[in-house]
Short mmCIF file of C-alpha atoms and ligand atoms in Angstrom, two decimals:
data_model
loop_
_atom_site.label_atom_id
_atom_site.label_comp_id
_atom_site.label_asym_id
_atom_site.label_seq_id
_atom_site.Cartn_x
_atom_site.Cartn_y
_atom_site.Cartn_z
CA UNK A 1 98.47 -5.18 180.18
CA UNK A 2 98.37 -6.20 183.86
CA UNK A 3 99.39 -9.58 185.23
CA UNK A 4 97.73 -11.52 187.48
CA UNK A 5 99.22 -14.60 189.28
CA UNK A 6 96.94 -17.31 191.42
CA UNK A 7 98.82 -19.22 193.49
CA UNK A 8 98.61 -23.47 194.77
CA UNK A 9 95.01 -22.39 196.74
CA UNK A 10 93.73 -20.31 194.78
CA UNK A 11 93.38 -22.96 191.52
CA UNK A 12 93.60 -25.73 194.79
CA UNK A 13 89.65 -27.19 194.01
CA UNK A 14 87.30 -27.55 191.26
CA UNK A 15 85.43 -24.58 193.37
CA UNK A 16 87.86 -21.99 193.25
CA UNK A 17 89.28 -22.46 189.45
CA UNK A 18 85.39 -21.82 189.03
CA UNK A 19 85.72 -18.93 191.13
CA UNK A 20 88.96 -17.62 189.62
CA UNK A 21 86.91 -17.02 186.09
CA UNK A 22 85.00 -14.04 187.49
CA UNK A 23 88.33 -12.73 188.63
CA UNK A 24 89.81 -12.73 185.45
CA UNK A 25 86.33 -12.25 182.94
CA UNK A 26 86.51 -8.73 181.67
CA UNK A 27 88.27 -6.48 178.89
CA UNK A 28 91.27 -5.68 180.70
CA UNK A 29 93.90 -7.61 178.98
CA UNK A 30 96.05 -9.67 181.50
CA UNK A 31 99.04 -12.59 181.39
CA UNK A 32 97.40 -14.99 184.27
CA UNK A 33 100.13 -17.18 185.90
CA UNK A 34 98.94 -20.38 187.74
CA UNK A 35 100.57 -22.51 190.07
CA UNK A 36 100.07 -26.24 190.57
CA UNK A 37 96.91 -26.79 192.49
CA UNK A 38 98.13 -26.82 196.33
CA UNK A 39 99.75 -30.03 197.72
CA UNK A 40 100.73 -31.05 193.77
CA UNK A 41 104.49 -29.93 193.81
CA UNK A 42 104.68 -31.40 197.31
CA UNK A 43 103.21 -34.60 196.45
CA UNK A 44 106.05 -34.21 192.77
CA UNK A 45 109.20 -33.45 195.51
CA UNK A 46 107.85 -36.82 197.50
CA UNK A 47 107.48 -39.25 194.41
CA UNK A 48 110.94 -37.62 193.14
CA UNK A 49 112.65 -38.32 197.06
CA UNK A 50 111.31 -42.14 196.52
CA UNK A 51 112.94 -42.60 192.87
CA UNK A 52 116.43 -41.24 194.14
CA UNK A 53 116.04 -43.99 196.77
CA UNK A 54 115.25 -46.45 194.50
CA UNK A 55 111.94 -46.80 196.42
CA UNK A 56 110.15 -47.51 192.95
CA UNK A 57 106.70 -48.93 194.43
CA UNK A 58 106.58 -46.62 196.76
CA UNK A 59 106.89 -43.62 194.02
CA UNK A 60 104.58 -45.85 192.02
CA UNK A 61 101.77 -45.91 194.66
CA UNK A 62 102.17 -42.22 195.32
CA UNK A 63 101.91 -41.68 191.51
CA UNK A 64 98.60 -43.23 191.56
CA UNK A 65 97.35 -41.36 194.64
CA UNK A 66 98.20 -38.15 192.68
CA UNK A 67 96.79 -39.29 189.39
CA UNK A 68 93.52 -40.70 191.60
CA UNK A 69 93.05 -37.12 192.73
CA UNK A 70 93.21 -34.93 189.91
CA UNK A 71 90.68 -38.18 188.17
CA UNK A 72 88.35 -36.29 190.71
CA UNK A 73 89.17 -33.23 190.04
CA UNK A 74 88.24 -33.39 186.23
CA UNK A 75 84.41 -35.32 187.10
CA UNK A 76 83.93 -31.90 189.47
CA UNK A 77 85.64 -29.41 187.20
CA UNK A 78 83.56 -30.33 183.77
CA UNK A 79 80.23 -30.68 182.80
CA UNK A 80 80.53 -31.31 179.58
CA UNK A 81 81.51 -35.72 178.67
CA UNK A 82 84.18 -33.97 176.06
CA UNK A 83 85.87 -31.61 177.99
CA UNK A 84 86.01 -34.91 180.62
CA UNK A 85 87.57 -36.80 178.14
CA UNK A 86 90.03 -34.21 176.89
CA UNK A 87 91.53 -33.60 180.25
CA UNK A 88 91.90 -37.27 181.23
CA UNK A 89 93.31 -37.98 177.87
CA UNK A 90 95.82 -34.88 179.29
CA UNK A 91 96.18 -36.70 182.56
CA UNK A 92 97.00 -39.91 181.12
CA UNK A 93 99.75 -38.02 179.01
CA UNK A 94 101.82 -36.65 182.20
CA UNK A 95 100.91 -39.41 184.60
CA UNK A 96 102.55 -41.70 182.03
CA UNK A 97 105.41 -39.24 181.44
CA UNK A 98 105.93 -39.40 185.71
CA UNK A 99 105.92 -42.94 185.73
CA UNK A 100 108.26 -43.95 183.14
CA UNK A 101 110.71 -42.68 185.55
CA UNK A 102 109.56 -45.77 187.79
CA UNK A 103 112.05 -47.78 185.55
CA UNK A 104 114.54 -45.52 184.27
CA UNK A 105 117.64 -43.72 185.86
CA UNK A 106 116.96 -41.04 188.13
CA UNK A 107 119.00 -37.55 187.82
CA UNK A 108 118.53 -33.70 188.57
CA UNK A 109 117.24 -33.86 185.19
CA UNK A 110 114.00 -36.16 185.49
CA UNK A 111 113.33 -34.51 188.78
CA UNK A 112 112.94 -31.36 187.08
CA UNK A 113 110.97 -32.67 184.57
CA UNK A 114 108.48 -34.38 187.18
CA UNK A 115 108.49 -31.14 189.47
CA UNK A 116 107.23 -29.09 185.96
CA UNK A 117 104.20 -31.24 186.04
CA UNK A 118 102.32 -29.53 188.31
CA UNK A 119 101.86 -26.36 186.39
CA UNK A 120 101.66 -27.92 183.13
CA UNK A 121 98.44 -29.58 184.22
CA UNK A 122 97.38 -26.90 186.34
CA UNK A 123 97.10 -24.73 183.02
CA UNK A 124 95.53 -26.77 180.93
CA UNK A 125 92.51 -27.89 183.20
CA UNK A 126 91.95 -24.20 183.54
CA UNK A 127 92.57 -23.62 179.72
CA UNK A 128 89.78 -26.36 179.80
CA UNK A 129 87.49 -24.98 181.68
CA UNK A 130 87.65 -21.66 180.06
CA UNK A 131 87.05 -23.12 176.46
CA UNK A 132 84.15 -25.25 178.41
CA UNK A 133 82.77 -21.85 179.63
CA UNK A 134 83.64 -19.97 176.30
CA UNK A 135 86.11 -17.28 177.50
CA UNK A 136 88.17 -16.68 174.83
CA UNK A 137 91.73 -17.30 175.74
CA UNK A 138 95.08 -18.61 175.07
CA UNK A 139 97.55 -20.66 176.90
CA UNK A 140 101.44 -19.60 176.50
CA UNK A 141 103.87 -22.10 177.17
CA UNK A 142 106.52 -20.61 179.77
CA UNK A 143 109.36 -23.13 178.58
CA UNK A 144 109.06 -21.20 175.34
CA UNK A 145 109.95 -17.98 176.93
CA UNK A 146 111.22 -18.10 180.50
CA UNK A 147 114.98 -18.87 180.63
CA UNK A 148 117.13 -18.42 183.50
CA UNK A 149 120.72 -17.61 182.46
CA UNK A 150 124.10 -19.29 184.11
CA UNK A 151 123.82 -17.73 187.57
CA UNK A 152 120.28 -18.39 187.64
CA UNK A 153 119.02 -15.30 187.08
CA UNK A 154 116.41 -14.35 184.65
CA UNK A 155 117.59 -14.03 180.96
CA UNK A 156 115.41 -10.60 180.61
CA UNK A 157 116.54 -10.08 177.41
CA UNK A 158 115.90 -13.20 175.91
CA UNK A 159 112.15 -13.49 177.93
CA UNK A 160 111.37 -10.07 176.99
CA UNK A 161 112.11 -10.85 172.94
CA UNK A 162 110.40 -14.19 173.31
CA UNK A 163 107.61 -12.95 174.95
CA UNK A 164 106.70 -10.48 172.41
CA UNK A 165 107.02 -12.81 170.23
CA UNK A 166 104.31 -15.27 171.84
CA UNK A 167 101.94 -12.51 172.31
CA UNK A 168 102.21 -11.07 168.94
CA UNK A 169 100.66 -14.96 167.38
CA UNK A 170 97.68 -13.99 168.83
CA UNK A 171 97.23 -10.40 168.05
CA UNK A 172 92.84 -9.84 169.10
CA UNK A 173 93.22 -11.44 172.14
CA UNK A 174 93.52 -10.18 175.87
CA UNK A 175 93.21 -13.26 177.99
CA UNK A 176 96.53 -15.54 177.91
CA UNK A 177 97.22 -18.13 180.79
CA UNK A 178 101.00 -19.62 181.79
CA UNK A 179 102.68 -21.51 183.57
CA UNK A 180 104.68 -20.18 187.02
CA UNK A 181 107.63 -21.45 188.32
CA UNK A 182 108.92 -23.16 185.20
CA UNK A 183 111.40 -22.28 183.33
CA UNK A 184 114.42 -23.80 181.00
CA UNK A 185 117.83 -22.99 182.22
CA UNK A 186 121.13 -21.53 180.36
CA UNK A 187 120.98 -25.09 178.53
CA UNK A 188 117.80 -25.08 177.24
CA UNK A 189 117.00 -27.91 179.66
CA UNK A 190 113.59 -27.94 182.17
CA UNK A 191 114.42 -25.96 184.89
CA UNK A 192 112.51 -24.50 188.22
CA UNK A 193 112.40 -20.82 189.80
CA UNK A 194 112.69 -22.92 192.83
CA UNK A 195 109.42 -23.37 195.52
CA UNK A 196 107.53 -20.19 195.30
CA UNK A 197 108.52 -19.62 192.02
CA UNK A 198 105.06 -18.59 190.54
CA UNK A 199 105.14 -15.17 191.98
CA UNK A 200 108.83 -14.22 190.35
CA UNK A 201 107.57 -15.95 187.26
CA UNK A 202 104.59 -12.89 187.47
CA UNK A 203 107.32 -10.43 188.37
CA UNK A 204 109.66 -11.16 185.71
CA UNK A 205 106.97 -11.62 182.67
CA UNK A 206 105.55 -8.10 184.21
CA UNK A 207 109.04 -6.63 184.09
CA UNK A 208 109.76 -7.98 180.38
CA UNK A 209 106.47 -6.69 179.05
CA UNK A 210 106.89 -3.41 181.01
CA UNK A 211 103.07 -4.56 182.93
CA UNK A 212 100.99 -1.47 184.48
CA UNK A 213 100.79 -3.61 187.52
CA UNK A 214 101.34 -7.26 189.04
CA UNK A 215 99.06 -8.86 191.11
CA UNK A 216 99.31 -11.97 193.06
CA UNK A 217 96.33 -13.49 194.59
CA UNK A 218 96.63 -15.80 197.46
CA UNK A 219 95.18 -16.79 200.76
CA UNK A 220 95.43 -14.31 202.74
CA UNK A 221 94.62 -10.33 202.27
CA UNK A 222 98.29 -9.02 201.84
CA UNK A 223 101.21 -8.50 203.74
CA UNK A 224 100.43 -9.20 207.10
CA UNK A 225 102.80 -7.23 209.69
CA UNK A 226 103.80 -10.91 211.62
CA UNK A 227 103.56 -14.05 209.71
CA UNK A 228 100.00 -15.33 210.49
CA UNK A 229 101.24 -18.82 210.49
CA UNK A 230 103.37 -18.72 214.06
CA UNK A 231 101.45 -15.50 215.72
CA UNK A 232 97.59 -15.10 215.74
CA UNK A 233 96.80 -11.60 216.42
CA UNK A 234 98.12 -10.12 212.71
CA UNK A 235 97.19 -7.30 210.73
CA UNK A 236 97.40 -6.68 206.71
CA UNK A 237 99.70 -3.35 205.47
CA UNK A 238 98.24 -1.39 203.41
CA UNK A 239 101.52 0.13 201.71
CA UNK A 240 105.29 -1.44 201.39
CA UNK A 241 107.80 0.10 199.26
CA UNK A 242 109.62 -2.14 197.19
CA UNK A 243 112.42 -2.18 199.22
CA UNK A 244 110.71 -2.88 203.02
CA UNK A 245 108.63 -6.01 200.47
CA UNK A 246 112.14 -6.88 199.29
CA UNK A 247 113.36 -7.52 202.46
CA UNK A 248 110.40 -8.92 204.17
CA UNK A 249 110.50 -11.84 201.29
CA UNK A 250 113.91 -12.23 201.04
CA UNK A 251 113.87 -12.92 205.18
CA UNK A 252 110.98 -15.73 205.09
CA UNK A 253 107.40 -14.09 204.40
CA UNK A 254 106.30 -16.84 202.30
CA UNK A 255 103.48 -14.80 200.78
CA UNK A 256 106.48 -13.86 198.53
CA UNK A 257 109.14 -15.92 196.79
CA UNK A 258 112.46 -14.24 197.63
CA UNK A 259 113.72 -12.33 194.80
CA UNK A 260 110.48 -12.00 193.57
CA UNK A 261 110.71 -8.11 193.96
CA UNK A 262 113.33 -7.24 192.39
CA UNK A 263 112.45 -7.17 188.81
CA UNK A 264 109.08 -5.42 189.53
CA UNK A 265 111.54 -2.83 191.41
CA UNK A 266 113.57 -2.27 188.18
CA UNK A 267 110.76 -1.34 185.76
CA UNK A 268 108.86 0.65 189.03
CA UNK A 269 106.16 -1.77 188.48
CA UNK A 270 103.31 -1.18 191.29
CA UNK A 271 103.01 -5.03 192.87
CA UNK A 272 99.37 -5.89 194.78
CA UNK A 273 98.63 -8.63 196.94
CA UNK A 274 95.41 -10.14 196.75
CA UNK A 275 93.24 -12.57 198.33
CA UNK A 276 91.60 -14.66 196.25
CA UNK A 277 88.44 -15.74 199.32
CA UNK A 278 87.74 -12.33 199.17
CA UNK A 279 88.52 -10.26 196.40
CA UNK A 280 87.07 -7.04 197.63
CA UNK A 281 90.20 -6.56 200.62
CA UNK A 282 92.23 -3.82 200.26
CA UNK A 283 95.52 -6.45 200.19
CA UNK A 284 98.55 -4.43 200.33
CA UNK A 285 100.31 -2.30 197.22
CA UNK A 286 103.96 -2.27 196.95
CA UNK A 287 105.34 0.47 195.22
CA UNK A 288 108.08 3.14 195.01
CA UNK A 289 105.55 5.73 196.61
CA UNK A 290 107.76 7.78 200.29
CA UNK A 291 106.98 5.62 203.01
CA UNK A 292 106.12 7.44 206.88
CA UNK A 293 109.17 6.31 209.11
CA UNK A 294 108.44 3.28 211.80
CA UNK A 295 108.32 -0.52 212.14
CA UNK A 296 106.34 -2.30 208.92
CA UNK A 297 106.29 -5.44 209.34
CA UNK A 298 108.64 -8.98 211.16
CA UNK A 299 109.42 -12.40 208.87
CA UNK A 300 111.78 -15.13 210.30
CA UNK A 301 114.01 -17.27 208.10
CA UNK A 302 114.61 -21.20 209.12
CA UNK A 303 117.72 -23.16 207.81
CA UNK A 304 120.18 -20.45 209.23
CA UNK A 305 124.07 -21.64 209.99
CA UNK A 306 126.37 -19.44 211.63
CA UNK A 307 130.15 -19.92 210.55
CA UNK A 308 132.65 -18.49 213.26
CA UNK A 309 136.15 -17.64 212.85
CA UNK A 310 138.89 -16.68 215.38
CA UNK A 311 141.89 -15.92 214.35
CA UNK A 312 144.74 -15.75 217.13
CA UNK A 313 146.33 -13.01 214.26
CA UNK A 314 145.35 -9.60 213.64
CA UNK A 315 141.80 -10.54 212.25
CA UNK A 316 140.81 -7.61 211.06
CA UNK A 317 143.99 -6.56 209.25
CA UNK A 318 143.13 -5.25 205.81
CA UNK A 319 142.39 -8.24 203.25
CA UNK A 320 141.52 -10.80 206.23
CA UNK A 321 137.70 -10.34 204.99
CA UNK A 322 138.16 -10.23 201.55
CA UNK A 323 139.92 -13.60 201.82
CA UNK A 324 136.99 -14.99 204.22
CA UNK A 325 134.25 -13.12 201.43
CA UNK A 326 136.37 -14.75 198.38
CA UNK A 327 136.19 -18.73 199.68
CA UNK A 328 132.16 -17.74 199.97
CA UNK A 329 132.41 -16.13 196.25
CA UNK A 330 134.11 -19.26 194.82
CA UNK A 331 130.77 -21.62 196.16
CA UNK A 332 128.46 -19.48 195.35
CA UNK A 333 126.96 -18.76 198.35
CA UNK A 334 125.78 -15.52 199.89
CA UNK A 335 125.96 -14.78 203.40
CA UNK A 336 123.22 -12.98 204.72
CA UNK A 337 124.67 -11.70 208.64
CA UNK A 338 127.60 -10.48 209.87
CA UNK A 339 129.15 -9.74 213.18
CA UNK A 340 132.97 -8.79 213.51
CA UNK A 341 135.57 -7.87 216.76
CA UNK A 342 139.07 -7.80 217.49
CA UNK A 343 139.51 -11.65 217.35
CA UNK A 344 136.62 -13.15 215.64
CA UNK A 345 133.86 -13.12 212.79
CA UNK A 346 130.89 -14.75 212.38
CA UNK A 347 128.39 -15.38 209.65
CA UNK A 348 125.29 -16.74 208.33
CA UNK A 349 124.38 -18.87 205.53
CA UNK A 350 121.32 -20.21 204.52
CA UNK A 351 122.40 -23.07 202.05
CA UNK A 352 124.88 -25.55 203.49
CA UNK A 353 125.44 -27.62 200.33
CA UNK A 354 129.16 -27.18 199.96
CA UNK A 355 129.98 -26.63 204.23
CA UNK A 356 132.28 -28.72 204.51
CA UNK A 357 134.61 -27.83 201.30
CA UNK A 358 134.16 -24.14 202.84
CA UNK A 359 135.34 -25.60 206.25
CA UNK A 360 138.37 -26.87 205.01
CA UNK A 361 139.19 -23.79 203.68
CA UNK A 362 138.56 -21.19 206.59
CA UNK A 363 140.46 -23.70 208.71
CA UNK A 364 143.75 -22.33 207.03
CA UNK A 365 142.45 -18.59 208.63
CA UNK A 366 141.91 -19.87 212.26
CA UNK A 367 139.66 -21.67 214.54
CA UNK A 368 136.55 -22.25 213.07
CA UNK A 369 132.78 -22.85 214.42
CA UNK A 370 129.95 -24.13 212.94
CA UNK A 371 126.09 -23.38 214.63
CA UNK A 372 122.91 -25.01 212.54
CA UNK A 373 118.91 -24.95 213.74
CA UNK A 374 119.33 -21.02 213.58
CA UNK A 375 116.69 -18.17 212.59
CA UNK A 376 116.92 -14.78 211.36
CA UNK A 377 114.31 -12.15 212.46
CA UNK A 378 113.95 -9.29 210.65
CA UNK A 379 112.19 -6.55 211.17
CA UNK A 380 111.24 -4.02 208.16
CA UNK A 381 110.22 -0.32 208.12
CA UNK A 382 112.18 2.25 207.69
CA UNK A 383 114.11 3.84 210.29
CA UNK A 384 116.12 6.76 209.18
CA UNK A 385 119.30 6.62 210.63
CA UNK A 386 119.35 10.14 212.53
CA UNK A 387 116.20 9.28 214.29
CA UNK A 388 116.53 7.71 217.86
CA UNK A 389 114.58 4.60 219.45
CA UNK A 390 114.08 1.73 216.96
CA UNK A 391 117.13 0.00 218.04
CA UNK A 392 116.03 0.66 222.22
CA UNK A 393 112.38 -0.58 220.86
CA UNK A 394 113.51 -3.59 219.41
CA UNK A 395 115.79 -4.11 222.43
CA UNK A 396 113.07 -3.40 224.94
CA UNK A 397 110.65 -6.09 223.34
CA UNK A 398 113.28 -9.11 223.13
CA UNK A 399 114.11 -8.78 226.83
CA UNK A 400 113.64 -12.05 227.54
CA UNK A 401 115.10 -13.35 224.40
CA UNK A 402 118.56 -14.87 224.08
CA UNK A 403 119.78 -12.78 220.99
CA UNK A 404 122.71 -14.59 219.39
CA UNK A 405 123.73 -12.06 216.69
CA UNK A 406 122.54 -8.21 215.22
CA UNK A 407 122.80 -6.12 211.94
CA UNK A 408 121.50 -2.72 211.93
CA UNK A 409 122.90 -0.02 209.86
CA UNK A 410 123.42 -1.85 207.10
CA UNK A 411 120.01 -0.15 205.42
CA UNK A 412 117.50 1.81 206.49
CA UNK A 413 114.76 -0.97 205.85
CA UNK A 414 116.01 -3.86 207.98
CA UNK A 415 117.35 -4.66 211.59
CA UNK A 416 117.63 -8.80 211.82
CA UNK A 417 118.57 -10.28 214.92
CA UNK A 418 119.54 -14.50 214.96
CA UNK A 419 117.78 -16.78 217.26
CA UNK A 420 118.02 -20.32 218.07
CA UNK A 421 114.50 -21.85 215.50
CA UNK A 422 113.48 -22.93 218.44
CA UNK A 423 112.71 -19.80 220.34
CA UNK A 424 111.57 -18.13 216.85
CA UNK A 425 108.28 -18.20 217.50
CA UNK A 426 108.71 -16.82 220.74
CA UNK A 427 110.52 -13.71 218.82
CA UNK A 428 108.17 -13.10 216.72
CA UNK A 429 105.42 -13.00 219.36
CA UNK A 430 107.59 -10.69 222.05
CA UNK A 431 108.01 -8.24 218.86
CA UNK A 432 104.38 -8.39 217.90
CA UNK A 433 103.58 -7.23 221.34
CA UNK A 434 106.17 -4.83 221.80
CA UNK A 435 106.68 -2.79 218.26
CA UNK A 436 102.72 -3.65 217.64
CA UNK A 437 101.21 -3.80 220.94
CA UNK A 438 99.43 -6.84 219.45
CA UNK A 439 99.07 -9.64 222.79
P1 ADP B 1 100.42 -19.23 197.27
O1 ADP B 1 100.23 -20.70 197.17
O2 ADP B 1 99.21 -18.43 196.89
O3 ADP B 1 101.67 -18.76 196.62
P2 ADP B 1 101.76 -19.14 199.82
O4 ADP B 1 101.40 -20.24 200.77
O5 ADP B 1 103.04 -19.28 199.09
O6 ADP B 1 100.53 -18.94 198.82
O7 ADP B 1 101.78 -17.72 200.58
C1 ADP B 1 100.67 -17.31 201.35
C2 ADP B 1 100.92 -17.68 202.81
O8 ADP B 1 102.05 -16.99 203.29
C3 ADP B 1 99.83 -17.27 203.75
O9 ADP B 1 98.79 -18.21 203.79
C4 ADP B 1 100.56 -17.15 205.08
O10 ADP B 1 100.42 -18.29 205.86
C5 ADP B 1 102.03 -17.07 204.70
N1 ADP B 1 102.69 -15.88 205.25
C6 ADP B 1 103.87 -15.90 205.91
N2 ADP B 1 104.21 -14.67 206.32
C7 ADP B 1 103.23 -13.83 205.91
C8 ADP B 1 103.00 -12.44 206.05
N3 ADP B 1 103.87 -11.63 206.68
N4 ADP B 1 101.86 -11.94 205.54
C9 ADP B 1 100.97 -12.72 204.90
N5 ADP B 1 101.14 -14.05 204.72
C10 ADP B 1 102.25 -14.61 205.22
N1 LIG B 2 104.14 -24.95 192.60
C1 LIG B 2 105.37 -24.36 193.06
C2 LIG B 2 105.55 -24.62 194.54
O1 LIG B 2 104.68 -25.22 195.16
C3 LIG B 2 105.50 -22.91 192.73
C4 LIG B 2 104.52 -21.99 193.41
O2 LIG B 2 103.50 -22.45 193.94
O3 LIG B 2 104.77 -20.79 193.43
O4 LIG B 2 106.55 -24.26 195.07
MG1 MG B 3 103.69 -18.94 197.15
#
């Protein structure tokens, strides 16, 4: 069993859903997982924004602009009048489902059930279209498998056992189609893998069934070693291990949600990205295979705050961390860089929902500082710590760039410098010419 995940583009038009069946066509037997069609959960996060505001017309009007869309959709997608009149009866189901939240109270809740949508409908126009086309199929509900336990990580067990269960209804058939990025949550209740979700929905169904290998098709022909959308002169990689593609997507290459990796990683399960406009590409395979030393690949993550302390004490005296680390612990939240000396720490966080009870807290330790509009760089390879001239490489190409903190040592796969966002791009380009000679 393989499985094979299509992402917001790649299911984005009448055209390419089309185009996806020759993809997926033959004897092999796959899981696929769609997305929503591309701009869908966007258009779901707006109409939710409007209801928490009370903006009701406004979410009303974009509800129709949404529903007008996919009305075209179906007329391209079909030829057959029935299959037409199946989907908009289908349309007219969820549309209706969105808009009762027009006049009802507006929580967490409904906004996970609206954001769901979008792969809900994306499945069954595609189940359509595959019954229209008679490719024998099945479409899997994810909510009936995919649950996320209390720290909101994937209930494996559970998944796995449910799973099997799901498949083994249907035992003579190869082709089954879910949903991505939804899941319930350790209450049963609608949940999300949050945005990018499809592709560690793909990892985690291929982990649970123990997959011979995960694909996810996209836009683009791989891993590219700079992301393609601030730096123009890019190249795909041919080979990551799972732990240089584990830290690219955890530090901002969108091609891969961030955790997406890691349950591939546990079962060894070889990962290949795709490209869905041309299917013949090489893409890139992620695996466990030795990797040749030297510089892979750069990603930047946005939405970076640095936290300083200084303490006129003994900072470092044993237990001054741990006390720093536990206040992090107790929210939740991980912290992704840090930099210590004699009198001060600093450190980065990526999610600032509970800041200022975290504040309040470090202020008992010493003077504290608070930075925002930051951006990690990383850059991935492997550099074996015995072997000179990464760190004077890196160095040598961000000359000109104000650095404002490092971390190297703390694997061999990653050295991530901070930047102010708005010199990222500038970061990423100095690197691509210096590590890649790429100008
Ligand atoms: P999908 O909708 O198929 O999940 P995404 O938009 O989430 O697609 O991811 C693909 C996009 O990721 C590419 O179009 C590209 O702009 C962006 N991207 C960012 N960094 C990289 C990178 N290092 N290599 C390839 N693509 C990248
Ligand atoms: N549709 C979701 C999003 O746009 C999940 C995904 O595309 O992976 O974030
Ligand atoms: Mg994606």
């Amino acid at each position: 069993m393989i499985i094979m995940k299509f992402g917001g583009t790649s299911v984005g038009s009448p055209q390419r859903m089309h185009s996806l069946i020759g993809l997926i066509d033959n004897a092999e037997a796959k899981i696929v997982v769609l997305s929503a069609m591309s701009g869908t959960t966007n258009s779901l996060v707006e109409i939710s924004q409007a209801l928490y505001q009370k903006e009701n017309d406004k979410a009303a009007i974009l509800i129709d602009l949404l529903e007008k869309n996919y009305s075209n959709v179906i007329q391209e997608l079909y030829t057959t009048e029935s299959s037409v009149s199946k989907a908009k009866e289908l349309l007219s189901i969820h549309f209706d489902y969105v808009r009762s939240f027009t006049r009802d109270l507006f929580t967490i809740n409904e906004e996970r059930a609206i954001l769901a949508q979008g792969e809900l409908i994306s499945t069954a126009l595609f189940q359509y279209l595959l019954e229209e086309k008679k490719v024998q199929s099945v479409l899997l509900p994810a909510l009936n498998f995919m649950r996320m336990n209390e720290n909101s990580e994937p209930d494996m067990g559970f998944i796995s056992e449910n799973l099997r269960l799901e498949l083994a209804k249907h035992p003579s058939e190869s082709l089954f189609i879910t949903q991505g990025y939804i899941s319930r949550n350790d209450f049963g209740e609608i949940d999300n893998l949050k945005r990018g979700g499809s592709d560690y929905t793909a990892t985690i169904i291929g982990a649970a069934i123990g997959a011979e290998e995960i694909q996810i098709w996209t836009d683009i022909d791989g891993m590219h070693n700079n992301d393609p959308r601030f730096v123009n002169k890019t190249f795909p990689i041919a080979k990551l291990t799972f732990d240089e593609a584990a830290e690219l997507a955890y530090f901002g290459a969108k091609i891969l949600h961030p955790t997406c990796i890691l349950p591939a990683k546990s079962q060894n399960i070889p990962v290949r990205l795709l490209n869905t406009m041309q299917p013949e590409a090489l893409g890139t395979l992620i695996s466990s295979e030795n990797q040749t030393e030297g510089f892979r690949a750069v990603a930047a993550k946005d939405g970076i705050t640095t936290i300083n302390i200084k303490s006129g004490r003994m900072l470092l005296a044993y237990g001054f961390l741990r006390a720093v680390f536990e206040v992090f612990e107790r929210y939740k939240k991980p912290i992704d860089m840090i930099a210590t000396s004699e009198v001060a720490v600093s450190l980065t966080v990526d999610n600032t929902d509970d800041l200022e009870n975290i504040l309040v807290e470090l202020n008992e330790f010493g003077i504290v500082n608070v930075e925002t509009n930051l951006s990690i760089v990383s850059i991935v390879g492997l550099f074996p710590a015995e072997k000179p001239g990464y760190a004077g490489a890196i160095f040598d190409a961000l000359r000109s760039i104000p650095v404002r903190m490092i971390s190297y040592g703390g694997s061999e796969n990653n050295i991530s410098v901070l930047v102010e966002t708005k010199i990222k791009k500038d970061t990423l380009l100095a690197l691509n010419k210096g590590l890649f000679q790429l100008d």
